[in-house]
CSV table of C-alpha atoms in Angstrom, one decimal:
chain,number,residue,atom,x,y,z
A,1,UNK,CA,-4.9,-174.0,46.7
A,2,UNK,CA,-8.7,-174.1,46.8
A,3,UNK,CA,-10.4,-170.8,47.7
A,4,UNK,CA,-12.1,-172.4,50.7
A,5,UNK,CA,-8.7,-173.3,52.3
A,6,UNK,CA,-7.2,-169.8,52.2
A,7,UNK,CA,-6.5,-168.0,55.4
A,8,UNK,CA,-9.1,-165.2,55.8
A,9,UNK,CA,-7.4,-161.9,56.6
A,10,UNK,CA,-8.9,-158.6,57.6
A,11,UNK,CA,-6.8,-155.4,57.1
A,12,UNK,CA,-6.7,-152.1,58.9
A,13,UNK,CA,-4.7,-149.1,57.6
A,14,UNK,CA,-5.4,-145.4,58.0
A,15,UNK,CA,-3.2,-144.8,55.0
A,16,UNK,CA,-5.7,-145.7,52.2
A,17,UNK,CA,-3.2,-146.4,49.4
A,18,UNK,CA,-1.0,-148.6,51.6
A,19,UNK,CA,-4.1,-150.6,52.7
A,20,UNK,CA,-5.2,-151.1,49.1
A,21,UNK,CA,-1.7,-152.2,48.0
A,22,UNK,CA,-1.4,-154.6,50.9
A,23,UNK,CA,-4.8,-156.1,50.1
A,24,UNK,CA,-3.8,-156.6,46.5
A,25,UNK,CA,-0.5,-158.1,47.5
A,26,UNK,CA,-2.1,-160.7,49.8
A,27,UNK,CA,-4.9,-161.6,47.4
A,28,UNK,CA,-2.4,-162.3,44.7
A,29,UNK,CA,0.0,-164.3,46.8
A,30,UNK,CA,-2.3,-167.3,46.6
A,31,UNK,CA,-2.5,-168.4,50.3
A,32,UNK,CA,-4.7,-165.6,51.7
A,33,UNK,CA,-8.1,-164.2,51.1
A,34,UNK,CA,-8.6,-160.6,52.2
A,35,UNK,CA,-12.2,-160.4,53.4
A,36,UNK,CA,-12.2,-156.8,54.6
A,37,UNK,CA,-10.1,-153.6,54.4
A,38,UNK,CA,-11.0,-151.0,57.0
A,39,UNK,CA,-9.6,-147.6,58.2
A,40,UNK,CA,-10.4,-147.9,62.0
A,41,UNK,CA,-9.9,-150.6,64.7
A,42,UNK,CA,-13.6,-150.6,65.6
A,43,UNK,CA,-14.6,-151.1,61.9
A,44,UNK,CA,-11.9,-153.8,61.6
A,45,UNK,CA,-13.3,-155.8,64.6
A,46,UNK,CA,-16.9,-155.6,63.3
A,47,UNK,CA,-15.7,-156.7,59.8
A,48,UNK,CA,-13.5,-159.5,61.2
A,49,UNK,CA,-16.4,-161.0,63.1
A,50,UNK,CA,-18.9,-160.5,60.2
A,51,UNK,CA,-16.6,-162.1,57.6
A,52,UNK,CA,-15.1,-164.7,59.9
A,53,UNK,CA,-11.5,-163.5,59.5
A,54,UNK,CA,-8.9,-165.6,61.2
A,55,UNK,CA,-6.1,-163.0,61.3
A,56,UNK,CA,-6.2,-159.2,61.5
A,57,UNK,CA,-3.3,-157.4,59.9
A,58,UNK,CA,-3.0,-153.9,61.4
A,59,UNK,CA,-0.9,-151.0,60.1
A,60,UNK,CA,0.6,-149.0,62.9
A,61,UNK,CA,0.5,-145.7,60.9
A,62,UNK,CA,-1.3,-143.1,63.2
A,63,UNK,CA,-2.4,-146.0,65.5
A,64,UNK,CA,-2.2,-145.0,69.1
A,65,UNK,CA,-1.9,-147.2,72.2
A,66,UNK,CA,-5.5,-146.9,73.1
A,67,UNK,CA,-6.6,-148.2,69.7
A,68,UNK,CA,-4.2,-151.1,70.0
A,69,UNK,CA,-5.5,-151.9,73.5
A,70,UNK,CA,-9.0,-151.8,72.1
A,71,UNK,CA,-8.0,-154.4,69.4
A,72,UNK,CA,-6.4,-156.6,72.0
A,73,UNK,CA,-9.4,-156.4,74.3
A,74,UNK,CA,-11.9,-157.1,71.6
A,75,UNK,CA,-9.9,-160.1,70.3
A,76,UNK,CA,-11.0,-162.1,73.3
A,77,UNK,CA,-14.5,-162.2,71.8
A,78,UNK,CA,-13.4,-163.2,68.3
A,79,UNK,CA,-10.2,-165.2,68.9
A,80,UNK,CA,-8.3,-163.6,66.1
A,81,UNK,CA,-4.6,-163.6,65.4
A,82,UNK,CA,-3.1,-160.1,65.2
A,83,UNK,CA,-0.1,-159.1,63.0
A,84,UNK,CA,1.1,-155.6,63.4
A,85,UNK,CA,3.0,-153.8,60.7
A,86,UNK,CA,5.3,-151.1,62.0
A,87,UNK,CA,7.9,-148.6,60.6
A,88,UNK,CA,11.4,-148.9,62.0
A,89,UNK,CA,11.0,-145.6,63.9
A,90,UNK,CA,7.8,-147.0,65.6
A,91,UNK,CA,9.2,-150.5,66.6
A,92,UNK,CA,10.2,-149.2,70.1
A,93,UNK,CA,6.7,-147.8,70.6
A,94,UNK,CA,5.0,-151.2,70.0
A,95,UNK,CA,7.8,-153.6,71.1
A,96,UNK,CA,5.8,-154.8,74.2
A,97,UNK,CA,2.5,-155.0,72.5
A,98,UNK,CA,0.8,-158.4,73.1
A,99,UNK,CA,0.2,-159.1,69.4
A,100,UNK,CA,1.1,-162.4,67.7
A,101,UNK,CA,3.6,-161.0,65.3
A,102,UNK,CA,5.3,-157.7,64.5
A,103,UNK,CA,6.4,-157.1,60.9
A,104,UNK,CA,8.6,-154.2,59.7
A,105,UNK,CA,7.4,-152.1,56.8
A,106,UNK,CA,11.0,-151.9,55.5
A,107,UNK,CA,11.6,-155.6,55.3
A,108,UNK,CA,9.2,-156.3,52.5
A,109,UNK,CA,6.3,-158.7,51.7
A,110,UNK,CA,8.2,-161.9,52.5
A,111,UNK,CA,8.4,-161.2,56.2
A,112,UNK,CA,4.6,-160.6,56.3
A,113,UNK,CA,3.9,-163.8,54.3
A,114,UNK,CA,6.2,-165.8,56.7
A,115,UNK,CA,4.4,-164.3,59.8
A,116,UNK,CA,1.0,-165.2,58.4
A,117,UNK,CA,2.2,-168.7,57.5
A,118,UNK,CA,3.6,-169.2,61.1
A,119,UNK,CA,0.2,-168.3,62.5
A,120,UNK,CA,-1.6,-170.5,60.0
A,121,UNK,CA,-1.2,-173.7,62.0
A,122,UNK,CA,-3.1,-172.3,64.9
A,123,UNK,CA,-5.8,-170.4,63.1
A,124,UNK,CA,-6.4,-171.6,59.6
A,125,UNK,CA,-8.5,-174.7,60.4
A,126,UNK,CA,-10.6,-173.2,63.1
A,127,UNK,CA,-14.3,-173.1,62.1
A,128,UNK,CA,-15.6,-170.5,64.6
A,129,UNK,CA,-19.1,-169.8,63.2
A,130,UNK,CA,-20.2,-173.4,64.0
A,131,UNK,CA,-18.8,-173.7,67.5
A,132,UNK,CA,-21.5,-173.7,70.1
A,133,UNK,CA,-20.9,-171.2,72.9
A,134,UNK,CA,-19.7,-172.9,76.2
A,135,UNK,CA,-22.2,-172.5,79.0
A,136,UNK,CA,-21.3,-172.2,82.7
A,137,UNK,CA,-23.8,-173.0,85.5
A,138,UNK,CA,-24.3,-170.8,88.6
A,139,UNK,CA,-26.2,-171.1,91.8
A,140,UNK,CA,-29.8,-172.1,90.9
A,141,UNK,CA,-28.9,-173.9,87.7
A,142,UNK,CA,-29.0,-170.7,85.5
A,143,UNK,CA,-26.5,-170.9,82.7
A,144,UNK,CA,-24.7,-168.3,80.7
A,145,UNK,CA,-23.1,-168.6,77.2
A,146,UNK,CA,-19.4,-167.8,77.0
A,147,UNK,CA,-20.0,-164.3,75.8
A,148,UNK,CA,-22.6,-163.6,78.5
A,149,UNK,CA,-20.2,-165.0,81.1
A,150,UNK,CA,-17.4,-162.7,79.9
A,151,UNK,CA,-19.7,-159.6,79.9
A,152,UNK,CA,-21.0,-160.6,83.4
A,153,UNK,CA,-17.4,-160.6,84.7
A,154,UNK,CA,-16.9,-157.0,83.3
A,155,UNK,CA,-20.2,-155.9,84.9
A,156,UNK,CA,-19.0,-157.4,88.2
A,157,UNK,CA,-15.9,-155.3,88.0
A,158,UNK,CA,-18.0,-152.2,87.9
A,159,UNK,CA,-17.7,-151.3,84.2
A,160,UNK,CA,-20.4,-149.3,82.5
A,161,UNK,CA,-22.1,-150.5,79.2
A,162,UNK,CA,-20.1,-148.0,77.3
A,163,UNK,CA,-16.8,-149.1,78.8
A,164,UNK,CA,-17.7,-152.8,78.1
A,165,UNK,CA,-18.5,-151.8,74.6
A,166,UNK,CA,-15.1,-150.2,74.2
A,167,UNK,CA,-13.3,-153.2,75.6
A,168,UNK,CA,-15.1,-155.8,73.7
A,169,UNK,CA,-15.8,-154.1,70.3
A,170,UNK,CA,-19.5,-154.9,70.6
A,171,UNK,CA,-22.1,-152.2,70.1
A,172,UNK,CA,-23.3,-150.5,73.3
A,173,UNK,CA,-26.9,-151.6,72.5
A,174,UNK,CA,-25.7,-155.2,72.2
A,175,UNK,CA,-24.1,-154.9,75.6
A,176,UNK,CA,-27.3,-153.5,77.1
A,177,UNK,CA,-29.2,-156.5,75.7
A,178,UNK,CA,-26.6,-159.0,77.0
A,179,UNK,CA,-26.8,-157.4,80.5
A,180,UNK,CA,-30.5,-157.8,80.5
A,181,UNK,CA,-30.2,-161.4,79.6
A,182,UNK,CA,-27.6,-162.0,82.3
A,183,UNK,CA,-29.7,-160.4,85.0
A,184,UNK,CA,-32.7,-162.5,83.9
A,185,UNK,CA,-30.8,-165.7,83.9
A,186,UNK,CA,-29.1,-165.0,87.3
A,187,UNK,CA,-32.4,-163.8,88.8
A,188,UNK,CA,-30.8,-160.4,89.5
A,189,UNK,CA,-32.6,-157.0,89.6
A,190,UNK,CA,-29.6,-154.9,89.1
A,191,UNK,CA,-25.8,-154.8,88.3
A,192,UNK,CA,-24.8,-154.9,92.0
A,193,UNK,CA,-26.7,-158.1,92.5
A,194,UNK,CA,-24.9,-159.6,89.5
A,195,UNK,CA,-21.5,-158.6,91.0
A,196,UNK,CA,-22.5,-160.1,94.4
A,197,UNK,CA,-23.7,-163.3,92.9
A,198,UNK,CA,-20.6,-163.9,90.8
A,199,UNK,CA,-18.4,-163.0,93.7
A,200,UNK,CA,-20.2,-165.4,96.1
A,201,UNK,CA,-19.9,-168.2,93.6
A,202,UNK,CA,-16.2,-167.6,93.2
A,203,UNK,CA,-16.6,-166.7,89.5
A,204,UNK,CA,-14.9,-163.4,89.8
A,205,UNK,CA,-12.7,-161.6,92.3
A,206,UNK,CA,-13.5,-157.9,92.6
A,207,UNK,CA,-10.1,-157.2,94.2
A,208,UNK,CA,-7.6,-156.2,91.6
A,209,UNK,CA,-4.1,-157.6,91.9
């Protein structure tokens, strides 16, 4: 298989030796290209976006629920598939996780290969770096990119820049810059005005279900 047609995979494992072994295993299988191996979810998200990974393979070793939620929240901004590798004693802990596939450490490499192959049809041919961001128009004809629109929704829900950074995986400074752009485009002087404008146009409902 040509190198350009391989599924690009980013790995995360806090157990260094396991992560290195997994990377070697996938690289030598012939269908996958490991573009990054990281030790933390935040570093994984940054690497996955930078190297255009299509699937993130995450080892559950010492992974807590907050870190998993961070990955799931940040995925909305990168549209990655997520495969979670768990030990048999941890399966119960992650059984309800909204990941694409859960693979057991004890069942060997073939189950991982099969899980990635199953995801391949939906992620392998996506060319994300060249897709223009969708714009949405508000009130006075101001438009926001998809990312600005998503951040604006979080601002309207009362989230701070730090919280939005945690949810999306973007740097806090990047969020600050995006919020400034959003306020300029929507002709708003502060975050409250952003919330009011989005609420009045029916873009976001501030009342949680």
